[in-house]
């Protein structure tokens, strides 16, 4: 799919929604894959469950893959086995707008390289898992934790320089390629 706007867009509002986006080649346009869930009231506990699997999202003018929860919504994302390369913005971006939203993410087995912004930016309302990914050579850095909760970010390939810095630190160390509690005590 070569797009002039968003390549693939999915949206749910005040309803249950399960969606799978898989096996696509997306380039051009303003963004690759964008999903959003809205729920206007906490008396409607609806959720969106999204599986974004095995896509190649490259050379867009913005974010590669984005998932967004607003207001009282619940958004569960599995982003697995994608190649997210050469996008002008963030490679993979999972986030929410208010303290009432619930957003949980599992990002695994993705290749996230050469994007203009952060490789992966996660602002979740609970523990997110960002494991077994190749996250390298992204403009702003590898991983940005935009939430108050920790991210399980073990077993990723961070590129040669960041991997060497981790090894030299022999344990916990503040890394330029990872924005976390060492950069801002208000994040996980």
PDB file of C-alpha atoms in Angstrom:
ATOM      1  CA  UNK A   1       0.000   0.000   0.000  1.00  0.00           C
ATOM      2  CA  UNK A   2       1.438   3.325  -1.008  1.00  0.00           C
ATOM      3  CA  UNK A   3      -0.522   6.020   0.786  1.00  0.00           C
ATOM      4  CA  UNK A   4      -0.992   9.779   0.652  1.00  0.00           C
ATOM      5  CA  UNK A   5      -2.534   9.873   4.160  1.00  0.00           C
ATOM      6  CA  UNK A   6      -2.478   7.094   6.745  1.00  0.00           C
ATOM      7  CA  UNK A   7      -1.805   3.699   5.146  1.00  0.00           C
ATOM      8  CA  UNK A   8      -4.113   1.631   7.421  1.00  0.00           C
ATOM      9  CA  UNK A   9      -6.443   3.190   9.996  1.00  0.00           C
ATOM     10  CA  UNK A  10      -8.649   1.368  12.500  1.00  0.00           C
ATOM     11  CA  UNK A  11     -10.912   2.967  15.095  1.00  0.00           C
ATOM     12  CA  UNK A  12     -13.336   1.860  17.772  1.00  0.00           C
ATOM     13  CA  UNK A  13     -15.686   3.962  19.880  1.00  0.00           C
ATOM     14  CA  UNK A  14     -17.899   2.760  22.725  1.00  0.00           C
ATOM     15  CA  UNK A  15     -17.725  -0.798  21.431  1.00  0.00           C
ATOM     16  CA  UNK A  16     -15.681  -3.967  21.639  1.00  0.00           C
ATOM     17  CA  UNK A  17     -13.292  -4.345  18.726  1.00  0.00           C
ATOM     18  CA  UNK A  18     -10.700  -6.940  17.802  1.00  0.00           C
ATOM     19  CA  UNK A  19      -8.529  -6.218  14.804  1.00  0.00           C
ATOM     20  CA  UNK A  20      -5.580  -7.877  13.110  1.00  0.00           C
ATOM     21  CA  UNK A  21      -3.411  -6.007  10.636  1.00  0.00           C
ATOM     22  CA  UNK A  22      -0.944  -8.427   9.083  1.00  0.00           C
ATOM     23  CA  UNK A  23       1.278  -9.013   6.088  1.00  0.00           C
ATOM     24  CA  UNK A  24       1.186  -5.529   4.547  1.00  0.00           C
ATOM     25  CA  UNK A  25       3.864  -3.470   2.802  1.00  0.00           C
ATOM     26  CA  UNK A  26       3.143   0.185   3.626  1.00  0.00           C
ATOM     27  CA  UNK A  27       5.087   3.243   2.476  1.00  0.00           C
ATOM     28  CA  UNK A  28       4.568   6.921   1.712  1.00  0.00           C
ATOM     29  CA  UNK A  29       1.859   9.051   3.243  1.00  0.00           C
ATOM     30  CA  UNK A  30       1.700  10.675   6.656  1.00  0.00           C
ATOM     31  CA  UNK A  31       1.836   7.466   8.728  1.00  0.00           C
ATOM     32  CA  UNK A  32       1.870   3.694   8.290  1.00  0.00           C
ATOM     33  CA  UNK A  33      -0.644   2.056  10.658  1.00  0.00           C
ATOM     34  CA  UNK A  34      -2.778   4.041  13.124  1.00  0.00           C
ATOM     35  CA  UNK A  35      -5.272   2.622  15.617  1.00  0.00           C
ATOM     36  CA  UNK A  36      -7.410   4.440  18.177  1.00  0.00           C
ATOM     37  CA  UNK A  37     -10.031   3.527  20.748  1.00  0.00           C
ATOM     38  CA  UNK A  38     -12.405   5.997  22.449  1.00  0.00           C
ATOM     39  CA  UNK A  39     -14.872   5.413  25.229  1.00  0.00           C
ATOM     40  CA  UNK A  40     -16.767   8.387  26.576  1.00  0.00           C
ATOM     41  CA  UNK A  41     -17.685   6.983  29.976  1.00  0.00           C
ATOM     42  CA  UNK A  42     -16.373   4.581  32.579  1.00  0.00           C
ATOM     43  CA  UNK A  43     -19.794   2.922  32.619  1.00  0.00           C
ATOM     44  CA  UNK A  44     -18.929   1.417  29.199  1.00  0.00           C
ATOM     45  CA  UNK A  45     -15.855  -0.776  29.795  1.00  0.00           C
ATOM     46  CA  UNK A  46     -15.220  -1.496  26.115  1.00  0.00           C
ATOM     47  CA  UNK A  47     -11.854  -2.537  24.774  1.00  0.00           C
ATOM     48  CA  UNK A  48      -9.912  -2.656  21.547  1.00  0.00           C
ATOM     49  CA  UNK A  49      -7.554  -5.597  21.108  1.00  0.00           C
ATOM     50  CA  UNK A  50      -5.142  -5.048  18.229  1.00  0.00           C
ATOM     51  CA  UNK A  51      -2.635  -7.452  16.736  1.00  0.00           C
ATOM     52  CA  UNK A  52      -0.243  -5.814  14.290  1.00  0.00           C
ATOM     53  CA  UNK A  53       1.786  -8.669  12.841  1.00  0.00           C
ATOM     54  CA  UNK A  54       4.375  -9.150  10.126  1.00  0.00           C
ATOM     55  CA  UNK A  55       4.029  -5.810   8.332  1.00  0.00           C
ATOM     56  CA  UNK A  56       6.733  -3.821   6.571  1.00  0.00           C
ATOM     57  CA  UNK A  57       6.156  -0.138   7.349  1.00  0.00           C
ATOM     58  CA  UNK A  58       8.740   2.091   5.740  1.00  0.00           C
ATOM     59  CA  UNK A  59       9.467   5.538   4.358  1.00  0.00           C
ATOM     60  CA  UNK A  60       6.366   7.321   5.685  1.00  0.00           C
ATOM     61  CA  UNK A  61       6.305  11.016   6.544  1.00  0.00           C
ATOM     62  CA  UNK A  62       5.488  10.330  10.201  1.00  0.00           C
ATOM     63  CA  UNK A  63       5.007   7.493  12.695  1.00  0.00           C
ATOM     64  CA  UNK A  64       5.382   3.900  11.491  1.00  0.00           C
ATOM     65  CA  UNK A  65       2.902   2.095  13.810  1.00  0.00           C
ATOM     66  CA  UNK A  66       0.769   3.936  16.369  1.00  0.00           C
ATOM     67  CA  UNK A  67      -1.815   2.824  18.931  1.00  0.00           C
ATOM     68  CA  UNK A  68      -3.734   5.395  20.986  1.00  0.00           C
ATOM     69  CA  UNK A  69      -6.221   5.036  23.854  1.00  0.00           C
ATOM     70  CA  UNK A  70      -8.341   7.999  24.893  1.00  0.00           C
ATOM     71  CA  UNK A  71     -10.591   8.878  27.821  1.00  0.00           C
ATOM     72  CA  UNK A  72     -12.031   5.735  29.464  1.00  0.00           C
ATOM     73  CA  UNK A  73     -11.002   3.263  26.788  1.00  0.00           C
ATOM     74  CA  UNK A  74      -9.018   0.055  27.142  1.00  0.00           C
ATOM     75  CA  UNK A  75      -6.485  -0.684  24.411  1.00  0.00           C
ATOM     76  CA  UNK A  76      -4.457  -3.901  24.303  1.00  0.00           C
ATOM     77  CA  UNK A  77      -1.780  -4.029  21.617  1.00  0.00           C
ATOM     78  CA  UNK A  78       0.427  -6.842  20.370  1.00  0.00           C
ATOM     79  CA  UNK A  79       2.933  -5.534  17.841  1.00  0.00           C
ATOM     80  CA  UNK A  80       4.977  -8.499  16.638  1.00  0.00           C
ATOM     81  CA  UNK A  81       7.310  -9.384  13.796  1.00  0.00           C
ATOM     82  CA  UNK A  82       7.135  -6.060  11.945  1.00  0.00           C
ATOM     83  CA  UNK A  83       9.857  -4.251  10.018  1.00  0.00           C
ATOM     84  CA  UNK A  84       9.564  -0.541  10.801  1.00  0.00           C
ATOM     85  CA  UNK A  85      12.258   1.285   8.868  1.00  0.00           C
ATOM     86  CA  UNK A  86      13.086   4.734   7.550  1.00  0.00           C
ATOM     87  CA  UNK A  87       9.969   6.583   8.757  1.00  0.00           C
ATOM     88  CA  UNK A  88      10.328  10.317   9.401  1.00  0.00           C
ATOM     89  CA  UNK A  89       8.890  10.111  12.934  1.00  0.00           C
ATOM     90  CA  UNK A  90       8.740   7.543  15.729  1.00  0.00           C
ATOM     91  CA  UNK A  91       9.013   3.895  14.652  1.00  0.00           C
ATOM     92  CA  UNK A  92       6.439   2.355  17.054  1.00  0.00           C
ATOM     93  CA  UNK A  93       4.346   4.634  19.304  1.00  0.00           C
ATOM     94  CA  UNK A  94       1.888   3.284  21.903  1.00  0.00           C
ATOM     95  CA  UNK A  95       0.221   5.851  24.193  1.00  0.00           C
ATOM     96  CA  UNK A  96      -2.884   7.179  25.931  1.00  0.00           C
ATOM     97  CA  UNK A  97      -4.411  10.590  26.627  1.00  0.00           C
ATOM     98  CA  UNK A  98      -5.881  10.527  30.133  1.00  0.00           C
ATOM     99  CA  UNK A  99      -5.423   8.834  33.481  1.00  0.00           C
ATOM    100  CA  UNK A 100      -8.710   6.992  32.966  1.00  0.00           C
ATOM    101  CA  UNK A 101      -7.599   5.159  29.838  1.00  0.00           C
ATOM    102  CA  UNK A 102      -5.929   1.750  30.044  1.00  0.00           C
ATOM    103  CA  UNK A 103      -3.244   0.901  27.507  1.00  0.00           C
ATOM    104  CA  UNK A 104      -1.078  -2.213  27.654  1.00  0.00           C
ATOM    105  CA  UNK A 105       1.432  -3.166  24.993  1.00  0.00           C
ATOM    106  CA  UNK A 106       3.563  -6.142  24.007  1.00  0.00           C
ATOM    107  CA  UNK A 107       6.141  -5.310  21.341  1.00  0.00           C
ATOM    108  CA  UNK A 108       8.278  -8.245  20.288  1.00  0.00           C
ATOM    109  CA  UNK A 109      10.358  -9.574  17.399  1.00  0.00           C
ATOM    110  CA  UNK A 110      10.234  -6.230  15.551  1.00  0.00           C
ATOM    111  CA  UNK A 111      13.028  -4.652  13.527  1.00  0.00           C
ATOM    112  CA  UNK A 112      12.896  -0.906  14.268  1.00  0.00           C
ATOM    113  CA  UNK A 113      15.772   0.862  12.499  1.00  0.00           C
ATOM    114  CA  UNK A 114      16.560   4.127  10.779  1.00  0.00           C
ATOM    115  CA  UNK A 115      13.474   6.087  11.886  1.00  0.00           C
ATOM    116  CA  UNK A 116      13.753   9.853  12.378  1.00  0.00           C
ATOM    117  CA  UNK A 117      12.368   9.959  15.937  1.00  0.00           C
ATOM    118  CA  UNK A 118      12.581   7.455  18.767  1.00  0.00           C
ATOM    119  CA  UNK A 119      12.656   3.825  17.703  1.00  0.00           C
ATOM    120  CA  UNK A 120       9.951   2.895  20.235  1.00  0.00           C
ATOM    121  CA  UNK A 121       7.946   5.284  22.435  1.00  0.00           C
ATOM    122  CA  UNK A 122       5.645   3.666  25.011  1.00  0.00           C
ATOM    123  CA  UNK A 123       3.343   5.482  27.413  1.00  0.00           C
ATOM    124  CA  UNK A 124       1.325   2.698  28.995  1.00  0.00           C
ATOM    125  CA  UNK A 125      -0.794   2.364  32.124  1.00  0.00           C
ATOM    126  CA  UNK A 126       0.888  -0.814  33.316  1.00  0.00           C
ATOM    127  CA  UNK A 127       3.951  -2.922  32.683  1.00  0.00           C
ATOM    128  CA  UNK A 128       4.687  -3.086  28.970  1.00  0.00           C
ATOM    129  CA  UNK A 129       6.902  -5.693  27.410  1.00  0.00           C
ATOM    130  CA  UNK A 130       9.371  -4.600  24.737  1.00  0.00           C
ATOM    131  CA  UNK A 131      11.435  -7.750  24.226  1.00  0.00           C
ATOM    132  CA  UNK A 132      13.405  -9.522  21.467  1.00  0.00           C
ATOM    133  CA  UNK A 133      13.440  -6.485  19.158  1.00  0.00           C
ATOM    134  CA  UNK A 134      16.199  -5.051  16.960  1.00  0.00           C
ATOM    135  CA  UNK A 135      16.169  -1.328  17.839  1.00  0.00           C
ATOM    136  CA  UNK A 136      19.047   0.537  16.219  1.00  0.00           C
ATOM    137  CA  UNK A 137      20.062   3.726  14.396  1.00  0.00           C
ATOM    138  CA  UNK A 138      16.912   5.749  15.174  1.00  0.00           C
ATOM    139  CA  UNK A 139      17.292   9.541  15.183  1.00  0.00           C
ATOM    140  CA  UNK A 140      16.270  10.395  18.748  1.00  0.00           C
ATOM    141  CA  UNK A 141      17.238   7.099  20.400  1.00  0.00           C
ATOM    142  CA  UNK A 142      16.084   3.532  20.888  1.00  0.00           C
ATOM    143  CA  UNK A 143      13.403   3.536  23.614  1.00  0.00           C
ATOM    144  CA  UNK A 144      11.405   6.327  25.268  1.00  0.00           C
ATOM    145  CA  UNK A 145       9.315   5.507  28.338  1.00  0.00           C
ATOM    146  CA  UNK A 146       6.569   8.143  28.375  1.00  0.00           C
ATOM    147  CA  UNK A 147       4.599   6.477  31.185  1.00  0.00           C
ATOM    148  CA  UNK A 148       4.793   6.200  34.953  1.00  0.00           C
ATOM    149  CA  UNK A 149       5.211   2.416  34.784  1.00  0.00           C
ATOM    150  CA  UNK A 150       8.350   0.414  34.048  1.00  0.00           C
ATOM    151  CA  UNK A 151       8.955  -1.313  30.744  1.00  0.00           C
ATOM    152  CA  UNK A 152      10.347  -4.836  30.561  1.00  0.00           C
ATOM    153  CA  UNK A 153      12.952  -4.135  27.891  1.00  0.00           C
ATOM    154  CA  UNK A 154      15.203  -7.150  28.247  1.00  0.00           C
ATOM    155  CA  UNK A 155      16.711  -9.182  25.446  1.00  0.00           C
ATOM    156  CA  UNK A 156      16.653  -6.518  22.726  1.00  0.00           C
ATOM    157  CA  UNK A 157      19.464  -5.685  20.318  1.00  0.00           C
ATOM    158  CA  UNK A 158      20.249  -2.002  20.898  1.00  0.00           C
ATOM    159  CA  UNK A 159      23.009  -1.556  18.323  1.00  0.00           C
ATOM    160  CA  UNK A 160      26.737  -1.772  18.891  1.00  0.00           C
ATOM    161  CA  UNK A 161      27.302   1.509  20.792  1.00  0.00           C
ATOM    162  CA  UNK A 162      24.436   1.090  23.281  1.00  0.00           C
ATOM    163  CA  UNK A 163      25.231  -2.586  23.821  1.00  0.00           C
ATOM    164  CA  UNK A 164      28.851  -1.676  24.607  1.00  0.00           C
ATOM    165  CA  UNK A 165      27.714   1.043  27.028  1.00  0.00           C
ATOM    166  CA  UNK A 166      25.463  -1.490  28.794  1.00  0.00           C
ATOM    167  CA  UNK A 167      28.332  -3.963  29.092  1.00  0.00           C
ATOM    168  CA  UNK A 168      30.716  -1.282  30.368  1.00  0.00           C
ATOM    169  CA  UNK A 169      28.189  -0.199  33.012  1.00  0.00           C
ATOM    170  CA  UNK A 170      28.077  -3.724  34.474  1.00  0.00           C
ATOM    171  CA  UNK A 171      24.494  -3.368  35.624  1.00  0.00           C
ATOM    172  CA  UNK A 172      22.241  -0.382  35.939  1.00  0.00           C
ATOM    173  CA  UNK A 173      23.469   2.589  33.930  1.00  0.00           C
ATOM    174  CA  UNK A 174      21.982   5.746  32.402  1.00  0.00           C
ATOM    175  CA  UNK A 175      22.055   5.367  28.616  1.00  0.00           C
ATOM    176  CA  UNK A 176      21.613   8.158  26.089  1.00  0.00           C
ATOM    177  CA  UNK A 177      19.612   5.864  23.763  1.00  0.00           C
ATOM    178  CA  UNK A 178      17.020   5.032  26.454  1.00  0.00           C
ATOM    179  CA  UNK A 179      14.786   7.629  28.141  1.00  0.00           C
ATOM    180  CA  UNK A 180      13.695   6.275  31.511  1.00  0.00           C
ATOM    181  CA  UNK A 181      13.744   6.916  35.262  1.00  0.00           C
ATOM    182  CA  UNK A 182      17.397   7.989  35.032  1.00  0.00           C
ATOM    183  CA  UNK A 183      16.329  10.899  32.821  1.00  0.00           C
ATOM    184  CA  UNK A 184      13.033  11.714  34.565  1.00  0.00           C
ATOM    185  CA  UNK A 185      12.062  10.403  38.000  1.00  0.00           C
ATOM    186  CA  UNK A 186       8.367  10.626  37.018  1.00  0.00           C
ATOM    187  CA  UNK A 187       8.591   7.764  34.519  1.00  0.00           C
ATOM    188  CA  UNK A 188       9.007   4.030  35.144  1.00  0.00           C
TER     189      UNK A 188
END
